[in-house]
């Protein structure tokens, strides 16, 4: 009798928890960050007891406790292709394409995550995965040297490659294989204090861009942050200094709102860690940091266009005025963005999950979507914001820059190259809007049936 395969959701849950334990040991400040977030979330729920009051909100509360997102930076296309297969073992697929080169960060990226609603509720672990764009390095000789260094490394253990192949062959892993996979995969993400380059090479890479030095100089793509989710990021930002943690100056993303939208992020400054170079000399490397996120309503294409326009307006205003604070500029510009559920929904700016109010019965004479607004106004149908599961390129670049130093280095500002990224990946990325649209559509179908 063969053992039954373990579900990808279970493997993802085990892996994310194992990674969190590893990162707590590697970066003690991350453990402190978890304590702060837990304290803030507890206080928030005490002050807002209705946040997860409904019976089906118990899963939302569970995912809040386990939710993490990580970030890694890969150096060559082959690494990205294998990483896709590794994450597939855990039921994680590449969603969206992000170009960070316009902000002076020489990478483009995707986010590996679960896409089914039940899987997201079980554990929404996601990894923002960047691929270095060597073509953006101005110095041809340095670019070639970086390619040669990266060509010599293999960031995956032989055994994890075997387990990935077994997963493909058998459409899954059994209990023993799943546990071994977690331990072997974890080795790809661990910190190595030994650089694979000498100090002179490291310094030349660093002079061009700190991120290039971080990707090329080491044996693997150490996880550079692991992010818990809070319900009140402003409170976390204020608390960090009380725990002797230096927070970045501003929170990335939209301003505080009655109805949170998209994603707000902050972090503590990257740590300077001792490393040993290939020539046995010692030095310091700055790369790993702590990040916190607050997630809100997923926006439709129309809502996202409005968000991008207002964010650009705030950025332009900041370039021309030094009198307003960052927060004041954001708040003033985003006054044009509706901040109540009814307007957001009726103007199709966000995605919502619809359901019958517990105990309510759908009137047979109005059992169609044409009566949706009336049913909502009467309290028969409820609309609940769908949580944004993805990322914002401007915010990601802001986090990167704040932890890599203000200097941008000698790299070109590239154009998006989604085709090249997908070629390296080995498949197209999934359009995030289609996933949210499907969630909204499924909820309406549950109430009204197909095409009613």
Coordinates of C-alpha atoms in Angstrom, one line a residue:
X1 CA 0.0 0.0 0.0
X2 CA 1.4 3.4 -1.0
X3 CA 1.3 6.3 1.4
X4 CA -1.2 9.1 0.6
X5 CA 0.3 12.3 -0.7
X6 CA 0.3 15.3 1.6
X7 CA -1.6 18.3 0.3
X8 CA 0.4 21.2 -1.1
X9 CA -1.4 23.5 1.5
X10 CA 0.0 21.4 4.3
X11 CA 3.5 21.4 2.9
X12 CA 3.3 25.2 2.5
X13 CA 2.1 25.6 6.1
X14 CA 4.9 23.5 7.4
X15 CA 7.5 25.3 5.3
X16 CA 6.4 28.8 6.3
X17 CA 6.4 27.9 10.0
X18 CA 9.8 26.3 9.7
X19 CA 11.2 29.3 7.9
X20 CA 9.8 31.6 10.6
X21 CA 11.6 29.6 13.3
X22 CA 14.8 29.7 11.2
X23 CA 14.6 33.4 10.7
X24 CA 13.9 34.1 14.4
X25 CA 17.2 32.3 15.2
X26 CA 19.1 34.2 12.5
X27 CA 17.6 37.6 13.1
X28 CA 16.5 38.0 16.8
X29 CA 14.9 41.4 16.0
X30 CA 12.4 39.5 13.8
X31 CA 11.2 37.7 17.0
X32 CA 10.8 41.1 18.6
X33 CA 8.8 42.3 15.6
X34 CA 6.4 39.3 16.0
X35 CA 5.9 40.3 19.6
X36 CA 5.0 43.9 18.7
X37 CA 2.6 42.8 15.9
X38 CA 0.9 40.3 18.3
X39 CA 0.5 43.0 20.9
X40 CA -0.9 45.6 18.4
X41 CA -3.3 43.0 16.9
X42 CA -4.6 42.0 20.3
X43 CA -5.2 45.6 21.3
X44 CA -6.9 46.3 17.9
X45 CA -9.3 43.4 18.3
X46 CA -10.1 44.4 21.8
X47 CA -11.0 47.9 20.5
X48 CA -12.8 46.5 17.4
X49 CA -14.4 43.2 18.6
X50 CA -16.6 43.0 15.4
X51 CA -13.5 42.7 13.1
X52 CA -13.8 38.9 13.0
X53 CA -17.3 38.5 14.6
X54 CA -19.0 36.4 12.0
X55 CA -18.7 32.6 12.2
X56 CA -16.9 32.3 8.8
X57 CA -14.4 35.0 9.9
X58 CA -12.7 32.5 12.2
X59 CA -10.6 31.4 9.2
X60 CA -9.6 35.1 8.7
X61 CA -8.4 35.3 12.3
X62 CA -6.4 32.1 11.9
X63 CA -4.7 33.3 8.7
X64 CA -3.8 36.6 10.5
X65 CA -1.8 34.6 13.0
X66 CA 0.1 32.5 10.5
X67 CA 0.4 35.0 7.7
X68 CA 3.9 35.8 6.4
X69 CA 5.5 37.0 3.2
X70 CA 9.1 36.5 2.4
X71 CA 11.4 38.0 -0.2
X72 CA 14.4 36.5 -2.1
X73 CA 16.6 37.8 -4.9
X74 CA 17.8 35.4 -7.6
X75 CA 20.8 35.9 -9.9
X76 CA 20.1 33.9 -13.1
X77 CA 17.2 32.6 -15.1
X78 CA 17.9 29.0 -14.3
X79 CA 17.4 29.7 -10.6
X80 CA 14.0 31.3 -11.3
X81 CA 12.9 28.3 -13.4
X82 CA 13.7 25.8 -10.6
X83 CA 12.3 28.1 -7.9
X84 CA 9.0 28.0 -9.8
X85 CA 9.0 24.1 -9.5
X86 CA 10.0 24.3 -5.9
X87 CA 7.1 26.6 -5.0
X88 CA 4.7 24.4 -7.0
X89 CA 5.3 21.6 -4.5
X90 CA 3.6 24.0 -2.0
X91 CA 0.8 25.0 -4.2
X92 CA 2.3 28.4 -5.0
X93 CA 2.0 30.0 -8.4
X94 CA 3.6 33.1 -10.0
X95 CA 1.1 36.0 -9.8
X96 CA 1.8 39.4 -11.5
X97 CA 4.9 40.9 -13.0
X98 CA 6.7 43.7 -11.1
X99 CA 9.3 46.0 -12.7
X100 CA 11.5 47.8 -10.1
X101 CA 14.1 49.0 -12.5
X102 CA 12.3 52.3 -13.1
X103 CA 13.0 53.1 -9.4
X104 CA 16.7 52.3 -9.8
X105 CA 16.5 48.8 -8.4
X106 CA 17.9 46.4 -11.1
X107 CA 15.4 43.6 -10.8
X108 CA 12.0 42.4 -12.0
X109 CA 9.9 40.1 -10.0
X110 CA 6.8 38.0 -9.4
X111 CA 5.0 36.8 -6.2
X112 CA 4.6 33.1 -5.7
X113 CA 1.5 32.4 -3.7
X114 CA -1.6 30.2 -3.4
X115 CA -4.5 31.3 -5.7
X116 CA -7.5 29.3 -4.4
X117 CA -9.6 30.8 -1.7
X118 CA -9.5 27.8 0.6
X119 CA -5.7 27.6 0.3
X120 CA -5.3 31.3 1.1
X121 CA -7.4 30.9 4.2
X122 CA -5.4 27.9 5.3
X123 CA -2.1 29.7 5.0
X124 CA -1.5 32.6 2.6
X125 CA 2.3 32.4 2.7
X126 CA 3.8 34.2 -0.3
X127 CA 7.3 35.0 -1.5
X128 CA 8.2 38.1 -3.5
X129 CA 10.8 36.7 -5.9
X130 CA 13.1 39.1 -7.8
X131 CA 15.5 38.3 -10.7
X132 CA 18.6 40.4 -11.1
X133 CA 18.8 42.2 -14.5
X134 CA 22.5 42.1 -15.2
X135 CA 22.0 43.9 -18.5
X136 CA 21.4 47.1 -16.5
X137 CA 25.0 47.1 -15.1
X138 CA 26.8 49.8 -17.0
X139 CA 30.3 48.3 -16.7
X140 CA 30.6 45.5 -19.3
X141 CA 33.6 43.9 -17.5
X142 CA 31.8 43.8 -14.2
X143 CA 28.7 42.5 -15.8
X144 CA 30.6 39.6 -17.3
X145 CA 32.4 38.9 -14.0
X146 CA 29.0 38.8 -12.2
X147 CA 27.7 36.3 -14.8
X148 CA 30.7 34.1 -14.4
X149 CA 30.4 34.1 -10.6
X150 CA 26.7 33.3 -10.7
X151 CA 27.2 30.5 -13.3
X152 CA 29.4 28.6 -10.8
X153 CA 26.8 28.4 -8.0
X154 CA 23.9 26.0 -7.4
X155 CA 21.5 27.3 -4.8
X156 CA 19.5 24.0 -4.6
X157 CA 20.6 20.8 -2.9
X158 CA 20.8 17.6 -5.0
X159 CA 18.1 16.1 -2.7
X160 CA 15.6 18.9 -3.1
X161 CA 16.0 18.6 -6.9
X162 CA 15.2 14.9 -6.6
X163 CA 12.1 15.7 -4.5
X164 CA 10.9 18.3 -6.9
X165 CA 11.2 15.7 -9.7
X166 CA 9.3 13.2 -7.6
X167 CA 6.6 15.7 -7.0
X168 CA 6.2 16.2 -10.7
X169 CA 6.2 12.5 -11.4
X170 CA 3.8 11.4 -8.7
X171 CA 1.7 14.6 -8.6
X172 CA 2.7 15.0 -4.9
X173 CA 4.8 13.9 -2.0
X174 CA 4.1 11.4 0.7
X175 CA 4.5 12.2 4.4
X176 CA 8.1 11.3 4.7
X177 CA 9.1 13.0 1.4
X178 CA 7.1 16.2 2.4
X179 CA 9.0 16.5 5.7
X180 CA 12.3 16.0 3.9
X181 CA 11.3 18.5 1.3
X182 CA 10.7 21.2 3.9
X183 CA 14.1 20.6 5.5
X184 CA 16.0 20.5 2.1
X185 CA 14.2 23.5 0.7
X186 CA 14.9 25.5 3.8
X187 CA 18.7 25.2 3.0
X188 CA 18.2 27.3 -0.1
X189 CA 16.9 30.2 2.0
X190 CA 19.3 30.1 4.9
X191 CA 21.9 32.8 5.6
X192 CA 25.6 32.2 4.7
X193 CA 28.1 34.4 6.4
X194 CA 30.8 33.2 4.0
X195 CA 30.9 35.2 0.7
X196 CA 31.9 33.4 -2.5
X197 CA 33.9 36.4 -3.7
X198 CA 37.0 38.2 -2.5
X199 CA 36.8 41.6 -0.9
X200 CA 37.9 43.5 -4.0
X201 CA 35.1 41.9 -6.1
X202 CA 32.6 42.6 -3.4
X203 CA 33.6 46.2 -3.2
X204 CA 33.3 46.6 -7.0
X205 CA 29.9 45.1 -7.0
X206 CA 28.8 47.2 -4.1
X207 CA 30.0 50.4 -5.8
X208 CA 27.6 49.6 -8.7
X209 CA 24.6 48.7 -6.5
X210 CA 24.2 47.2 -3.1
X211 CA 21.6 44.8 -4.3
X212 CA 23.9 43.5 -7.0
X213 CA 26.5 42.8 -4.3
X214 CA 23.9 41.0 -2.2
X215 CA 22.8 38.7 -5.0
X216 CA 26.2 37.9 -6.6
X217 CA 28.4 37.6 -3.5
X218 CA 26.8 34.7 -1.7
X219 CA 26.1 31.0 -2.1
X220 CA 22.3 31.4 -2.0
X221 CA 19.3 33.8 -2.0
X222 CA 19.1 34.2 1.8
X223 CA 15.6 35.2 2.8
X224 CA 16.0 39.0 3.3
X225 CA 12.9 39.6 5.3
X226 CA 9.8 37.7 6.6
X227 CA 6.8 39.9 7.1
X228 CA 3.9 39.4 9.6
X229 CA 0.6 41.1 9.0
X230 CA -0.9 43.7 11.4
X231 CA -4.3 45.3 11.7
X232 CA -2.8 48.7 12.6
X233 CA 0.5 49.5 11.0
X234 CA 0.6 53.0 12.4
X235 CA 0.6 51.6 15.9
X236 CA 3.4 49.3 15.0
X237 CA 5.4 52.1 13.5
X238 CA 5.0 54.1 16.8
X239 CA 5.9 51.1 19.0
X240 CA 9.1 50.0 17.3
X241 CA 11.4 52.6 18.8
X242 CA 10.2 51.6 22.3
X243 CA 11.7 48.2 21.5
X244 CA 15.0 49.7 20.4
X245 CA 14.1 49.0 16.7
X246 CA 14.8 51.8 14.2
X247 CA 11.8 52.0 11.9
X248 CA 12.1 53.5 8.4
X249 CA 11.0 57.1 8.2
X250 CA 7.7 56.7 6.3
X251 CA 5.1 53.9 5.7
X252 CA 4.9 52.9 2.1
X253 CA 1.6 52.8 0.3
X254 CA -1.7 54.6 0.8
X255 CA -2.4 56.8 3.8
X256 CA -4.5 55.7 6.8
X257 CA -8.2 55.2 5.8
X258 CA -11.6 54.1 7.2
X259 CA -11.5 51.4 4.5
X260 CA -7.9 50.2 4.1
X261 CA -6.9 49.6 0.5
X262 CA -4.1 47.5 -1.1
X263 CA -1.0 47.3 1.0
X264 CA 0.8 49.4 3.5
X265 CA 4.4 48.4 4.5
X266 CA 7.1 49.6 6.9
X267 CA 10.3 48.0 8.1
X268 CA 13.2 48.2 10.5
X269 CA 16.6 49.2 9.0
X270 CA 18.8 46.5 7.5
X271 CA 21.3 44.8 9.8
X272 CA 25.1 45.1 9.3
X273 CA 26.3 41.5 9.6
X274 CA 29.8 40.1 9.8
X275 CA 30.9 38.1 6.7
X276 CA 34.1 36.3 5.7
X277 CA 35.3 36.8 2.1
X278 CA 36.8 34.1 -0.2
X279 CA 40.3 35.6 0.5
X280 CA 39.7 35.1 4.3
X281 CA 39.3 38.8 5.0
X282 CA 36.4 40.0 7.1
X283 CA 33.8 42.7 6.6
X284 CA 30.2 43.8 7.1
X285 CA 27.2 43.2 4.8
X286 CA 23.9 45.0 4.9
X287 CA 20.9 43.2 3.4
X288 CA 18.4 41.6 5.8
X289 CA 15.7 43.6 7.5
X290 CA 12.3 43.3 9.2
X291 CA 9.1 44.3 7.5
X292 CA 5.5 44.6 8.6
X293 CA 2.4 44.9 6.4
X294 CA -1.2 45.9 6.7
X295 CA -3.5 44.6 3.9
X296 CA -6.8 46.1 2.7
X297 CA -9.3 46.0 -0.1
X298 CA -8.2 44.6 -3.5
X299 CA -8.8 47.3 -6.1
X300 CA -10.2 46.8 -9.6
X301 CA -8.3 48.1 -12.7
X302 CA -10.3 51.3 -12.3
X303 CA -9.5 51.6 -8.7
X304 CA -5.8 50.8 -9.3
X305 CA -5.6 53.5 -12.0
X306 CA -7.0 56.1 -9.6
X307 CA -4.6 54.9 -6.9
X308 CA -1.6 55.2 -9.2
X309 CA -2.7 58.6 -10.4
X310 CA -3.1 60.0 -6.9
X311 CA 0.2 58.4 -5.7
X312 CA 2.0 60.1 -8.7
X313 CA 0.4 63.4 -7.8
X314 CA 1.6 63.1 -4.2
X315 CA 5.1 62.3 -5.5
X316 CA 5.1 65.3 -7.9
X317 CA 3.9 67.6 -5.1
X318 CA 6.7 66.3 -2.9
X319 CA 9.2 67.3 -5.6
X320 CA 7.9 70.9 -5.6
X321 CA 7.1 71.5 -2.0
X322 CA 9.1 71.0 1.1
X323 CA 6.5 72.5 3.5
X324 CA 4.1 69.6 3.8
X325 CA 5.0 66.3 5.5
X326 CA 4.9 63.1 3.5
X327 CA 1.8 62.0 5.4
X328 CA 0.0 65.3 4.9
X329 CA 0.7 65.2 1.1
X330 CA -0.6 61.7 0.9
X331 CA -3.7 62.5 2.9
X332 CA -4.5 65.6 0.8
X333 CA -4.1 63.8 -2.5
X334 CA -6.0 60.7 -1.5
X335 CA -9.0 62.8 -0.3
X336 CA -10.2 62.2 -3.9
X337 CA -10.3 58.4 -3.3
X338 CA -13.7 57.3 -1.9
X339 CA -13.4 56.0 1.7
X340 CA -16.6 54.1 2.4
X341 CA -17.7 50.6 1.3
X342 CA -20.8 51.8 -0.6
X343 CA -19.0 54.2 -2.8
X344 CA -16.1 51.9 -3.4
X345 CA -18.4 49.1 -4.4
X346 CA -20.9 51.1 -6.5
X347 CA -18.1 52.9 -8.4
X348 CA -16.5 49.5 -9.0
X349 CA -13.2 50.6 -7.5
X350 CA -12.8 47.4 -5.4
X351 CA -13.6 43.8 -5.3
X352 CA -16.2 42.4 -2.8
X353 CA -17.3 39.0 -1.6
X354 CA -21.1 38.8 -1.5
X355 CA -23.1 36.5 0.8
X356 CA -26.6 36.2 2.3
X357 CA -26.9 37.5 5.8
X358 CA -26.9 34.6 8.3
X359 CA -30.5 33.5 8.6
X360 CA -31.7 35.6 5.7
X361 CA -33.8 34.1 2.8
X362 CA -33.5 35.3 -0.7
X363 CA -36.9 36.5 -1.9
X364 CA -37.8 34.3 -5.0
X365 CA -39.2 37.3 -6.9
X366 CA -35.8 39.1 -6.6
X367 CA -33.4 36.2 -7.0
X368 CA -31.3 37.8 -9.6
X369 CA -28.3 40.1 -9.7
X370 CA -30.5 42.9 -11.1
X371 CA -31.8 43.3 -7.5
X372 CA -28.4 43.2 -5.8
X373 CA -28.4 46.9 -4.7
X374 CA -31.9 46.6 -3.1
X375 CA -31.0 43.4 -1.4
X376 CA -27.9 45.0 0.1
X377 CA -29.8 48.1 1.2
X378 CA -32.3 45.9 3.0
X379 CA -29.6 43.9 4.7
X380 CA -30.5 40.6 3.0
X381 CA -27.1 40.4 1.1
X382 CA -23.8 41.6 2.7
X383 CA -20.8 42.9 0.8
X384 CA -17.3 42.3 2.4
X385 CA -14.0 43.6 1.0
X386 CA -11.8 41.0 -0.6
X387 CA -8.3 41.2 0.9
X388 CA -5.4 42.3 -1.4
X389 CA -3.0 39.3 -1.7
X390 CA -0.3 40.9 -3.9
X391 CA 2.3 43.7 -3.9
X392 CA 2.9 47.3 -5.1
X393 CA 6.1 47.9 -7.2
X394 CA 6.5 51.5 -5.9
X395 CA 6.2 50.4 -2.3
X396 CA 8.6 47.4 -2.8
X397 CA 11.2 49.7 -4.4
X398 CA 10.7 52.2 -1.5
X399 CA 11.4 49.4 1.0
X400 CA 14.4 48.1 -1.0
X401 CA 15.9 51.6 -1.3
X402 CA 15.5 52.4 2.4
X403 CA 17.4 49.3 3.3
X404 CA 20.0 49.4 0.5
X405 CA 21.1 53.0 1.0
X406 CA 20.1 56.2 -0.8
X407 CA 22.7 55.8 -3.5
X408 CA 21.3 54.2 -6.7
X409 CA 24.6 53.0 -8.2
X410 CA 25.7 52.9 -11.8
X411 CA 22.8 51.0 -13.3
X412 CA 20.5 51.9 -16.1
X413 CA 16.8 52.7 -15.5
X414 CA 15.4 49.8 -17.5
X415 CA 12.1 49.3 -19.2
X416 CA 9.7 46.5 -18.1
X417 CA 10.6 43.2 -19.9
X418 CA 7.8 40.8 -19.0
X419 CA 8.5 38.5 -21.9
X420 CA 12.1 38.0 -20.8
X421 CA 11.0 37.3 -17.2
X422 CA 8.3 34.8 -18.3
X423 CA 10.9 33.1 -20.6
X424 CA 13.2 32.6 -17.6
X425 CA 10.2 31.6 -15.4
X426 CA 9.1 29.0 -17.9
X427 CA 5.4 30.0 -18.0
X428 CA 3.3 33.2 -18.0
X429 CA 2.5 35.0 -14.8
X430 CA -1.1 35.0 -13.6
X431 CA -3.0 38.3 -13.9
X432 CA -4.0 39.3 -10.3
X433 CA -7.1 41.1 -11.4
X434 CA -8.5 37.9 -12.9
X435 CA -8.1 36.1 -9.5
X436 CA -10.1 38.8 -7.6
X437 CA -12.7 39.0 -10.3
X438 CA -13.2 35.2 -10.0
X439 CA -13.6 35.4 -6.2
X440 CA -16.2 38.1 -6.6
X441 CA -18.0 36.2 -9.3
X442 CA -18.0 33.0 -7.4
X443 CA -19.6 34.7 -4.4
X444 CA -22.4 36.1 -6.6
X445 CA -23.0 32.7 -8.2
X446 CA -23.4 31.1 -4.8
X447 CA -26.3 33.5 -4.1
X448 CA -28.0 33.8 -7.4
X449 CA -26.7 30.8 -9.5
X450 CA -25.2 31.1 -12.9
X451 CA -26.0 34.1 -15.1
X452 CA -28.9 35.3 -13.0

